[in-house]
Amino acid sequence: MIRKLWMWLMVLMMALGACVPQTTTPAPAQATTPAVSASQPVELRVMTHDSFAVSEEIVRAFEAEHRAKVTFIKSGDTGAALNRAILTRENPQADVFYGVDNTFLSRALDENIFEPYASPLLEKIPASFKLDSSNRALPVDYGDVCINYDKAYFAEKNLPIPQSLEDLTKPEYRGLLVVENPATSSPGLAFLFATIAHFGEEGYLDYWKALRANDVVVASDWESAYYTYFSASSGKGPQPMVVSYASSPAAEVIFAEQPLSDAPTASLTGAGMCYRQIEFVGILKGTPQRKLAEAFVDFMLGKTFQEDMPLQMFVFPVNSEATLPEAFTRYAQVAEQPAALDSAVIAAKREAWIQAWTEAVLR
């Protein structure tokens, strides 16, 4: 789009130049805002994390309906993308930001990067997902971060499935779990929060020291943990348990090379063993495309986008009218009692918790 706009401007300047009488000392060019043709689409920039995905046809439909061109700006993981939005807020690089989750929500709100928008579609979203009463950040989806396990491994070894976080420190599970570094991984951070919610600030480091003594493996990111270390993934690694999502078993079925009648993995969804991530969208302050940004937020909260998300990003919709695909209803799991922490407490203590975890587990 930018390239086309520059080409259009070059043609316009050449045409205007041809009409200007030749002089030896041409007057300085005046800064002007190029006129936008009624038929020219308006660009909407959406900054998001690298995991964002959406079906192209529904984006094209949005563009056609609103005479728009949507440009997605993928900016790393959630933390990196949010940092970019914060650092560029004086000169915003996007109109809409999607992907800040409840582990980073308080930071986004404290930095005041969003404009409020009370979308009419909020009435279709349960109150439990609405964590910002000012409507600067609107919920879009959710997913539970839980330990996934390799069903075949436990069956072949006749090993009981762990039923609690405490079980993971038992000798029979030595060296069987891989987790992600919470300093560099969003699911890793979510699992750290689950342990803090369960054991409290006074006990979570002792728990992690016990996991370390039981040879827990730490990977830098989810991709490495799942596809390199996890035995039930294509990587066929040595660990039969991994911190992942409760929707991962559905993905195993959908992306299997051969049709499967059952998922090869499952999630440990016992009370307090999972941490629920909720992702939000917001209109960035200073956008020149406020009305179009509102339309895109409505699009993301609407039934079409909400029903597209599960098989694109393997998350659950928050719109109560959205229907889940069959693979989700059959194989994805939902934690009935996920762990939770207050977002203000997370904001105040996130960095200290990560530093303390690093000292206890990696050094």
PDB file of N, CA, C and O in Angstrom, residues 226-238:
ATOM      1  N   TYR A 226       7.960 -27.304  22.970  1.00  0.00           N
ATOM      2  CA  TYR A 226       6.970 -28.229  22.413  1.00  0.00           C
ATOM      3  C   TYR A 226       7.562 -29.092  21.298  1.00  0.00           C
ATOM      4  O   TYR A 226       7.398 -30.310  21.286  1.00  0.00           O
ATOM      5  N   TYR A 227       8.248 -28.469  20.364  1.00  0.00           N
ATOM      6  CA  TYR A 227       8.662 -29.200  19.163  1.00  0.00           C
ATOM      7  C   TYR A 227      10.051 -29.828  19.259  1.00  0.00           C
ATOM      8  O   TYR A 227      10.421 -30.635  18.406  1.00  0.00           O
ATOM      9  N   THR A 228      10.813 -29.480  20.286  1.00  0.00           N
ATOM     10  CA  THR A 228      12.129 -30.106  20.455  1.00  0.00           C
ATOM     11  C   THR A 228      12.137 -31.078  21.625  1.00  0.00           C
ATOM     12  O   THR A 228      12.657 -32.188  21.517  1.00  0.00           O
ATOM     13  N   TYR A 229      11.546 -30.673  22.755  1.00  0.00           N
ATOM     14  CA  TYR A 229      11.653 -31.489  23.975  1.00  0.00           C
ATOM     15  C   TYR A 229      10.461 -32.416  24.205  1.00  0.00           C
ATOM     16  O   TYR A 229      10.611 -33.475  24.804  1.00  0.00           O
ATOM     17  N   PHE A 230       9.274 -32.044  23.778  1.00  0.00           N
ATOM     18  CA  PHE A 230       8.061 -32.802  24.120  1.00  0.00           C
ATOM     19  C   PHE A 230       7.987 -34.085  23.281  1.00  0.00           C
ATOM     20  O   PHE A 230       8.048 -34.039  22.044  1.00  0.00           O
ATOM     21  N   SER A 231       7.823 -35.211  23.961  1.00  0.00           N
ATOM     22  CA  SER A 231       7.877 -36.505  23.280  1.00  0.00           C
ATOM     23  C   SER A 231       6.705 -36.751  22.341  1.00  0.00           C
ATOM     24  O   SER A 231       6.831 -37.526  21.386  1.00  0.00           O
ATOM     25  N   ALA A 232       5.563 -36.111  22.577  1.00  0.00           N
ATOM     26  CA  ALA A 232       4.382 -36.362  21.739  1.00  0.00           C
ATOM     27  C   ALA A 232       4.303 -35.439  20.534  1.00  0.00           C
ATOM     28  O   ALA A 232       3.362 -35.540  19.745  1.00  0.00           O
ATOM     29  N   SER A 233       5.265 -34.556  20.383  1.00  0.00           N
ATOM     30  CA  SER A 233       5.251 -33.656  19.231  1.00  0.00           C
ATOM     31  C   SER A 233       6.050 -34.273  18.093  1.00  0.00           C
ATOM     32  O   SER A 233       6.623 -35.364  18.227  1.00  0.00           O
ATOM     33  N   SER A 234       6.100 -33.557  16.982  1.00  0.00           N
ATOM     34  CA  SER A 234       6.869 -34.044  15.838  1.00  0.00           C
ATOM     35  C   SER A 234       8.346 -34.165  16.153  1.00  0.00           C
ATOM     36  O   SER A 234       9.065 -34.925  15.503  1.00  0.00           O
ATOM     37  N   GLY A 235       8.831 -33.428  17.178  1.00  0.00           N
ATOM     38  CA  GLY A 235      10.234 -33.503  17.553  1.00  0.00           C
ATOM     39  C   GLY A 235      10.613 -34.774  18.284  1.00  0.00           C
ATOM     40  O   GLY A 235      11.791 -35.136  18.348  1.00  0.00           O
ATOM     41  N   LYS A 236       9.605 -35.469  18.865  1.00  0.00           N
ATOM     42  CA  LYS A 236       9.839 -36.727  19.592  1.00  0.00           C
ATOM     43  C   LYS A 236      10.954 -36.569  20.616  1.00  0.00           C
ATOM     44  O   LYS A 236      11.898 -37.354  20.693  1.00  0.00           O
ATOM     45  N   GLY A 237      10.861 -35.521  21.429  1.00  0.00           N
ATOM     46  CA  GLY A 237      11.885 -35.252  22.435  1.00  0.00           C
ATOM     47  C   GLY A 237      11.789 -36.182  23.635  1.00  0.00           C
ATOM     48  O   GLY A 237      10.969 -37.100  23.668  1.00  0.00           O
ATOM     49  N   PRO A 238      12.622 -35.935  24.656  1.00  0.00           N
ATOM     50  CA  PRO A 238      12.696 -36.857  25.793  1.00  0.00           C
ATOM     51  C   PRO A 238      11.683 -36.580  26.915  1.00  0.00           C
ATOM     52  O   PRO A 238      11.522 -37.417  27.801  1.00  0.00           O
TER      53      PRO A 238
END
